[in-house]
Coordinates of C-alpha atoms in Angstrom, one line a residue:
M1 CA 84.2 97.9 105.4
S2 CA 86.0 95.5 107.9
S3 CA 86.8 97.1 111.0
Y4 CA 90.8 95.9 110.9
V5 CA 90.8 97.6 107.6
D6 CA 89.7 100.6 109.1
A7 CA 92.1 100.2 111.3
A8 CA 94.7 98.8 108.9
L9 CA 94.5 102.0 106.5
A10 CA 93.9 104.3 109.2
A11 CA 97.5 103.5 111.0
L12 CA 100.0 103.4 107.2
T13 CA 97.0 106.7 106.2
E14 CA 98.6 108.3 109.7
R15 CA 102.7 108.3 108.2
D16 CA 101.1 110.7 105.3
A17 CA 101.5 107.4 103.2
H18 CA 101.0 108.3 99.2
P19 CA 97.7 107.3 97.5
A20 CA 99.2 104.3 95.6
E21 CA 100.5 102.5 98.7
V22 CA 97.5 103.3 100.7
E23 CA 95.7 101.6 97.4
A24 CA 97.7 99.0 97.3
F25 CA 97.9 98.0 101.1
R26 CA 93.2 98.2 100.8
R27 CA 93.7 95.7 98.0
R28 CA 96.5 93.5 99.9
L29 CA 93.9 93.5 102.8
E30 CA 91.1 92.8 100.6
Q31 CA 92.8 89.7 99.5
L32 CA 93.7 88.2 103.3
A33 CA 90.2 88.3 103.8
E34 CA 89.6 85.5 100.6
P35 CA 90.4 82.5 102.2
D36 CA 92.0 81.0 98.0
S37 CA 94.1 84.3 97.5
A38 CA 96.7 83.7 98.5
V39 CA 97.3 79.3 98.0
V40 CA 98.0 78.5 94.6
P41 CA 97.2 74.4 93.9
G42 CA 99.8 72.4 91.7
D43 CA 96.4 71.2 90.2
A44 CA 95.3 73.9 89.4
L45 CA 98.4 74.9 87.4
E46 CA 100.4 73.1 84.0
P47 CA 103.6 72.8 82.7
V48 CA 105.5 75.5 80.8
P49 CA 106.9 74.3 77.5
D50 CA 109.9 75.6 75.8
L51 CA 110.9 79.5 76.5
P52 CA 112.9 81.6 73.5
T53 CA 116.6 82.2 74.9
L54 CA 118.4 84.6 75.3
D55 CA 121.3 82.8 72.9
A56 CA 119.0 82.6 70.8
L57 CA 118.3 86.5 70.6
D58 CA 120.1 87.9 67.6
E59 CA 123.6 90.3 68.4
P60 CA 122.3 94.3 68.3
S61 CA 124.6 97.0 66.3
D62 CA 126.0 99.3 68.4
A63 CA 123.7 101.9 67.4
A64 CA 120.6 99.4 68.4
A65 CA 122.9 98.8 71.5
R66 CA 123.4 102.0 72.3
D67 CA 119.9 103.1 71.7
A68 CA 118.6 100.9 73.4
L69 CA 121.3 101.4 77.0
D70 CA 120.1 105.6 76.5
R71 CA 116.6 104.8 77.4
L72 CA 117.3 102.0 80.0
A73 CA 117.9 102.9 83.7
V74 CA 119.0 99.9 85.9
I75 CA 116.9 99.4 89.5
K76 CA 119.1 97.4 92.1
L77 CA 116.9 96.0 94.7
N78 CA 118.8 97.2 98.1
G79 CA 116.1 97.2 101.6
G80 CA 117.8 94.1 102.0
L81 CA 120.0 94.2 105.8
G82 CA 121.5 90.7 106.6
T83 CA 120.1 90.2 109.6
S84 CA 120.1 86.5 108.9
M85 CA 123.7 86.2 108.0
G86 CA 124.2 88.7 111.3
L87 CA 124.8 91.7 109.7
D88 CA 123.3 95.1 111.3
G89 CA 124.0 97.1 107.7
P90 CA 123.0 97.3 104.4
K91 CA 124.0 93.7 102.5
S92 CA 125.0 95.2 99.9
L93 CA 128.4 96.3 101.5
L94 CA 129.7 92.9 102.3
E95 CA 133.0 92.0 101.1
I96 CA 132.2 89.8 97.9
K97 CA 135.6 89.2 97.1
P98 CA 138.5 91.2 99.1
G99 CA 138.1 94.7 98.6
T100 CA 135.1 94.7 96.5
S101 CA 131.6 95.7 98.0
F102 CA 128.2 94.1 95.9
L103 CA 127.8 98.0 95.4
D104 CA 131.5 98.3 94.4
A105 CA 130.6 94.7 91.4
V106 CA 127.5 96.8 90.7
A107 CA 129.1 100.1 90.2
R108 CA 132.1 98.6 88.0
Q109 CA 129.4 97.0 85.8
T110 CA 127.2 99.6 85.2
L111 CA 130.3 102.3 84.7
A112 CA 131.7 99.8 82.3
L113 CA 128.6 99.3 80.2
R114 CA 128.4 102.4 80.2
E115 CA 131.6 102.9 78.3
R116 CA 131.8 100.0 76.1
H117 CA 128.1 101.2 74.5
S118 CA 128.8 104.9 75.1
A119 CA 125.5 105.0 76.4
R120 CA 123.9 106.5 79.9
L121 CA 122.4 103.7 81.3
P122 CA 121.3 105.6 85.6
L123 CA 121.7 103.4 88.3
L124 CA 119.3 104.2 90.9
L125 CA 119.6 101.8 94.5
M126 CA 115.3 100.3 95.6
D127 CA 116.7 101.2 99.3
S128 CA 114.5 101.0 102.6
E129 CA 115.1 103.4 105.7
G130 CA 118.5 101.3 107.0
T131 CA 120.5 100.9 103.9
R132 CA 120.0 104.5 102.3
G133 CA 122.4 106.4 103.6
P134 CA 125.3 103.9 104.0
S135 CA 124.8 102.8 100.4
L136 CA 124.8 105.6 98.3
E137 CA 128.2 106.9 100.3
A138 CA 129.4 103.5 98.7
L139 CA 128.1 104.2 95.1
R140 CA 128.9 107.8 95.0
R141 CA 133.0 106.8 95.5
H142 CA 132.5 105.7 92.5
E143 CA 133.8 108.5 90.2
G144 CA 130.7 109.8 87.2
L145 CA 128.4 106.8 88.4
E146 CA 125.7 109.5 89.2
D147 CA 123.4 111.0 86.4
P148 CA 122.8 114.2 87.2
E149 CA 119.4 114.4 86.1
L150 CA 118.1 111.7 88.4
P151 CA 118.8 109.8 91.9
L152 CA 120.4 107.3 92.8
D153 CA 117.7 106.0 95.3
F154 CA 114.3 105.7 96.0
L155 CA 113.1 104.5 98.7
Q156 CA 110.3 101.1 99.2
G157 CA 107.5 101.4 101.0
S158 CA 106.7 99.9 104.6
E159 CA 103.3 98.4 106.2
P160 CA 101.6 98.2 109.8
K161 CA 102.6 94.4 110.6
L162 CA 99.1 92.5 111.6
R163 CA 97.6 91.0 114.9
A164 CA 97.6 87.0 112.9
D165 CA 94.5 86.4 116.0
T166 CA 92.4 89.8 114.2
W167 CA 94.3 90.5 112.3
E168 CA 94.1 94.2 113.5
P169 CA 97.6 96.7 113.6
V170 CA 100.0 94.7 115.7
S171 CA 101.3 96.9 119.3
W172 CA 105.2 96.6 119.9
P173 CA 105.7 99.6 122.1
A174 CA 109.1 98.0 123.6
D175 CA 110.5 98.7 119.7
P176 CA 107.4 100.6 117.8
R177 CA 110.2 100.5 114.7
L178 CA 109.0 96.1 114.6
E179 CA 105.4 97.6 114.3
W180 CA 106.3 98.3 110.6
C181 CA 107.9 95.7 107.7
P182 CA 108.3 96.1 104.1
P183 CA 105.7 94.9 101.7
G184 CA 108.0 92.3 99.8
H185 CA 109.8 93.7 96.5
G186 CA 106.2 93.5 94.3
D187 CA 106.6 96.7 96.8
L188 CA 108.7 98.2 93.4
Y189 CA 106.0 99.5 91.5
T190 CA 104.3 101.5 94.1
A191 CA 107.2 102.9 95.3
L192 CA 108.0 104.1 91.6
A193 CA 104.8 106.1 91.6
A194 CA 104.8 107.0 95.0
S195 CA 108.8 108.1 95.5
G196 CA 108.2 110.4 92.5
A197 CA 111.2 107.8 90.6
L198 CA 109.1 106.8 87.8
E199 CA 108.1 110.8 86.5
R200 CA 111.8 111.6 86.8
L201 CA 113.0 109.1 84.4
F202 CA 110.3 109.9 81.5
A203 CA 111.1 113.4 82.4
A204 CA 114.7 112.6 81.8
G205 CA 114.5 109.9 78.8
V206 CA 114.1 106.5 80.3
R207 CA 111.2 104.3 79.3
W208 CA 112.6 100.7 80.2
A209 CA 114.0 99.4 83.3
F210 CA 116.2 96.4 84.2
V211 CA 115.2 94.6 87.9
S212 CA 117.4 92.4 89.8
N213 CA 118.5 91.9 93.2
S214 CA 121.9 94.0 94.7
D215 CA 123.6 90.9 95.7
N216 CA 123.4 88.9 91.9
L217 CA 126.5 89.7 90.2
G218 CA 125.0 87.4 87.5
A219 CA 122.0 90.2 86.5
I220 CA 124.1 92.4 84.5
P221 CA 122.1 94.5 81.8
D222 CA 122.4 91.9 78.6
V223 CA 122.5 94.2 75.3
R224 CA 120.4 91.2 73.4
V225 CA 117.4 91.3 75.9
A226 CA 117.4 95.1 76.1
A227 CA 117.4 96.0 72.2
W228 CA 114.7 92.9 72.2
V229 CA 112.9 94.1 74.3
V230 CA 112.4 97.5 72.6
A231 CA 112.3 96.2 69.1
Q232 CA 109.5 94.6 70.2
E233 CA 107.9 96.8 72.8
V234 CA 107.7 93.6 75.4
P235 CA 105.7 95.2 78.2
F236 CA 107.3 92.6 80.5
A237 CA 110.4 89.9 80.9
L238 CA 110.9 88.0 82.9
E239 CA 114.6 85.6 83.5
V240 CA 113.8 82.1 84.1
A241 CA 116.7 79.3 84.3
R242 CA 116.1 75.4 84.3
R243 CA 116.2 74.2 88.3
T244 CA 117.6 71.9 89.3
A245 CA 117.5 70.2 92.5
M246 CA 118.8 73.2 94.7
D247 CA 115.9 75.1 93.8
R248 CA 113.4 73.4 95.4
K249 CA 112.5 76.2 97.2
G250 CA 112.5 79.3 94.7
G251 CA 109.3 80.7 93.5
H252 CA 109.0 78.6 90.0
L253 CA 107.0 79.8 86.1
A254 CA 104.0 77.6 85.5
S255 CA 100.5 77.9 82.9
R256 CA 97.2 79.1 84.4
D257 CA 93.9 79.4 82.2
G258 CA 95.9 79.7 79.7
S259 CA 98.7 82.6 81.4
L260 CA 102.2 82.4 82.2
V261 CA 102.0 82.4 86.0
L262 CA 104.7 83.0 89.3
R263 CA 104.4 80.8 92.6
E264 CA 106.0 80.9 95.7
T265 CA 106.8 78.6 98.3
A266 CA 104.2 79.8 100.6
Q267 CA 101.3 80.1 97.6
V268 CA 101.2 76.1 98.8
P269 CA 98.9 74.8 100.6
E270 CA 100.4 72.1 103.2
G271 CA 100.3 68.5 101.8
D272 CA 100.7 69.5 97.9
D273 CA 103.8 68.4 96.8
S274 CA 103.9 69.0 93.7
F275 CA 106.2 72.6 94.1
T276 CA 108.7 70.5 94.1
D277 CA 108.8 68.5 91.0
I278 CA 111.1 70.3 88.9
E279 CA 110.4 67.8 85.6
R280 CA 106.7 69.1 86.1
F281 CA 107.8 72.7 86.7
S282 CA 110.8 73.0 84.6
W283 CA 111.6 77.3 85.7
F284 CA 112.9 78.4 88.2
N285 CA 112.2 82.5 88.1
T286 CA 116.3 84.2 89.1
N287 CA 114.6 87.8 89.5
N288 CA 115.5 90.1 86.7
L289 CA 113.6 91.6 84.9
W290 CA 113.0 93.7 82.2
I291 CA 109.3 96.5 82.4
D292 CA 108.0 98.7 79.7
L293 CA 107.7 101.7 81.8
E294 CA 105.2 103.8 80.0
H295 CA 103.3 100.6 79.8
L296 CA 103.6 100.4 83.9
R297 CA 102.2 104.6 83.9
A298 CA 99.4 103.1 81.5
L299 CA 98.5 100.4 83.9
Q300 CA 99.0 103.0 86.8
A301 CA 96.2 105.7 85.6
D302 CA 93.4 103.0 85.4
D303 CA 94.6 101.7 88.2
A304 CA 97.3 103.3 91.7
A305 CA 97.3 99.9 92.2
A306 CA 98.5 98.4 89.4
P307 CA 99.7 95.6 88.5
Y308 CA 97.8 92.9 89.7
L309 CA 100.1 91.2 92.0
P310 CA 98.6 88.3 93.8
L311 CA 99.2 87.6 98.1
I312 CA 101.8 86.1 99.3
V313 CA 101.0 85.9 103.8
N314 CA 104.4 85.3 105.5
R315 CA 103.8 84.7 109.3
K316 CA 106.1 85.4 111.6
T317 CA 106.9 86.9 115.2
V318 CA 106.8 90.8 116.3
D319 CA 110.0 90.8 117.0
P320 CA 111.9 88.1 114.3
T321 CA 114.4 87.5 117.0
D322 CA 111.9 86.3 119.8
K323 CA 109.8 83.2 118.8
S324 CA 107.6 84.0 121.7
S325 CA 106.2 87.7 120.5
T326 CA 103.1 88.2 119.2
P327 CA 102.6 86.4 116.4
V328 CA 102.5 88.8 113.2
L329 CA 100.7 88.3 109.4
Q330 CA 103.2 90.0 107.0
L331 CA 101.5 91.0 103.6
E332 CA 103.9 90.5 100.6
T333 CA 103.9 89.9 97.1
A334 CA 106.6 89.7 94.4
M335 CA 107.5 91.0 91.7
G336 CA 108.0 89.4 89.0
A337 CA 104.0 87.7 89.9
A338 CA 103.7 90.8 87.5
I339 CA 103.8 87.9 84.9
G340 CA 100.2 87.2 85.3
S341 CA 99.2 90.5 85.0
I342 CA 100.5 92.2 82.1
D343 CA 99.4 91.4 78.9
G344 CA 102.0 90.9 76.4
A345 CA 104.3 89.4 78.9
R346 CA 107.3 87.1 77.8
A347 CA 109.2 85.1 80.1
L348 CA 112.6 84.3 78.5
E349 CA 115.2 81.1 79.0
V350 CA 118.9 81.9 80.2
P351 CA 122.1 80.3 81.4
R352 CA 122.7 79.8 84.4
T353 CA 125.1 82.1 85.1
R354 CA 122.5 84.7 86.0
F355 CA 121.4 83.6 88.7
A356 CA 124.3 83.9 91.6
P357 CA 123.0 85.7 94.4
V358 CA 124.3 85.0 97.6
K359 CA 121.5 84.2 101.1
T360 CA 124.2 82.3 103.1
T361 CA 127.3 81.7 104.5
D362 CA 127.5 78.1 101.9
D363 CA 126.9 80.5 99.1
L364 CA 129.0 83.5 100.2
L365 CA 132.0 80.6 100.9
V366 CA 131.4 80.1 97.5
A367 CA 131.8 83.3 95.9
R368 CA 134.8 84.3 98.1
S369 CA 136.5 81.3 96.6
D370 CA 138.7 80.0 93.6
L371 CA 135.2 79.0 91.6
Y372 CA 134.5 82.7 90.8
D373 CA 137.1 85.3 89.3
L374 CA 135.8 89.1 89.6
T375 CA 136.9 91.2 86.6
D376 CA 137.7 94.6 86.6
D377 CA 134.5 95.5 84.9
G378 CA 132.9 94.0 88.5
R379 CA 131.7 90.6 86.4
M380 CA 131.7 87.6 88.6
V381 CA 133.3 84.9 86.1
P382 CA 132.6 81.0 87.2
T383 CA 135.6 78.9 86.9
W384 CA 134.2 75.8 86.8
S385 CA 132.0 74.4 83.7
G386 CA 129.1 71.7 84.6
D387 CA 127.7 71.5 88.2
A388 CA 129.4 74.2 91.4
P389 CA 129.7 71.8 94.0
V390 CA 127.7 72.0 96.2
V391 CA 128.8 73.3 100.4
K392 CA 126.8 72.5 102.9
L393 CA 128.5 74.2 106.3
D394 CA 127.1 73.5 109.7
E395 CA 124.8 75.6 111.0
A396 CA 128.5 77.0 113.5
F397 CA 129.3 79.1 110.0
K398 CA 125.9 81.1 110.2
M399 CA 126.4 83.7 111.4
L400 CA 129.6 86.3 109.7
G401 CA 131.4 86.9 112.6
D402 CA 131.5 83.0 113.2
F403 CA 131.8 82.3 109.1
E404 CA 135.5 84.8 109.3
R405 CA 136.3 83.4 112.5
R406 CA 136.0 79.8 110.9
F407 CA 138.3 81.2 107.7
A408 CA 140.0 83.5 108.8
G409 CA 142.9 82.7 107.5
G410 CA 140.9 82.5 104.3
V411 CA 138.8 80.2 102.2
P412 CA 139.6 77.3 100.6
S413 CA 140.2 76.3 97.0
L414 CA 137.2 74.8 95.8
A415 CA 138.5 74.2 91.6
G416 CA 138.5 70.6 91.9
A417 CA 136.1 69.9 94.6
S418 CA 133.1 68.9 93.7
A419 CA 131.1 68.3 97.1
L420 CA 132.1 69.9 100.5
T421 CA 129.7 69.2 103.8
V422 CA 131.2 70.6 106.9
E423 CA 129.6 69.7 110.1
G424 CA 130.3 70.6 114.1
D425 CA 133.1 72.6 115.3
V426 CA 135.5 73.4 112.7
T427 CA 138.2 76.7 112.1
F428 CA 140.3 76.4 108.5
G429 CA 144.1 77.3 108.2
A430 CA 145.5 79.1 105.5
R431 CA 145.9 77.3 102.5
V432 CA 143.3 74.5 102.5
T433 CA 142.0 72.9 98.9
V434 CA 139.5 70.0 98.5
E435 CA 139.5 67.7 95.8
G436 CA 136.8 66.1 95.2
E437 CA 132.9 65.4 97.8
V438 CA 134.4 65.6 100.9
T439 CA 133.2 66.2 104.1
V440 CA 135.0 67.8 107.3
R441 CA 133.8 67.0 111.3
G442 CA 134.4 68.5 114.5
P443 CA 135.5 69.1 116.1
R444 CA 138.8 69.7 114.1
H445 CA 141.6 72.6 112.6
V446 CA 142.4 71.7 109.0
E447 CA 146.0 72.9 108.2
D448 CA 147.5 75.5 107.1
G449 CA 148.0 73.9 103.5
E450 CA 146.4 70.9 103.9
V451 CA 144.9 69.0 101.3
L452 CA 140.9 67.6 102.4
E453 CA 140.2 64.3 99.7
G454 CA 137.3 62.6 99.2

């Protein structure tokens, strides 16, 4: 075994890592040594023909819906701190509408579904050490949400960052916490086993899980899909939507040697422009998936690192805020990539309304505007039809504090907008309305009540 593998595994085992975590990391280290393991050229792929659609699934009977939801857990990926937006706490506690955070909306969605179908439907977060405390405190404010037999969360794993030059674990005495990183959301499967959450779910009578990002409020368990995966015993299902010009960066679905695969941006060889061909590769990954936990447990009984996931090599600096710090590799995987290794895995076309994440302040402006209504049961309902307005804010709006200051009077009305571009130093007053396609250039203050027309 190579010295860098020995050193990396030793660093992990010194933290009393679970055997499944060690084996999953060992696999990623082995993949790193294979030059082609993290690269998927476009000419090795074929487009995916038409897929089954959510709208074509039958509406289940009340009994079938209740049975499916009784054996389903909702898992929300909740490890992010929102540092790209200048946050130092859980991104999911960001207000999406006045007085309501992502987690508040998720809690309301879950409670409403339980009441509507008289079902159990437990909710669990996959947290990081940094998000756990504040997130659990927020959820526990929602009376009746916690399941007496199950935890409200389990922790994602962590692994050493590797020096880009030697592949040895990096040393950073200035802040040793920065020597470690999460292994991407593909860690879901290992974390379920390593935390004991998988066995606790089985003991509580749960067999299936619906998994999505905590910042995607469009990702609500749909009883049609739940009844479908239960009735057909689908081992794994990935929700995908039609790609548009806005989706040139997210992972896309393809076919390789007759099997479905997921390709992420980081897996594209340099100079290969096939990734942005949205006509050829027309489905993008919403990161909403359904998994048969019994099937997962059987896979892991044979292989502790199952399911097999392709490697994604993320190149960064050990201190992400200091570009002069030591270059490192972070070995990651994507949970949706399990579609390529689980026999019988399926993809399902869903409407774009099931994919409404907030990754940037551009997205936050859209979500906080009148383009969405937040219902009492936690659903973010679009008020627009056709294509949503495209919002592009200047870098000056990138951090949440700057965003809030520049929209101190509240976000503008976008109901009549087709596009809003903001360039330079611009601040907005209260009750501003955007009509048509508008570009605002600074320095400028948009006055209270002003109507911006394209």
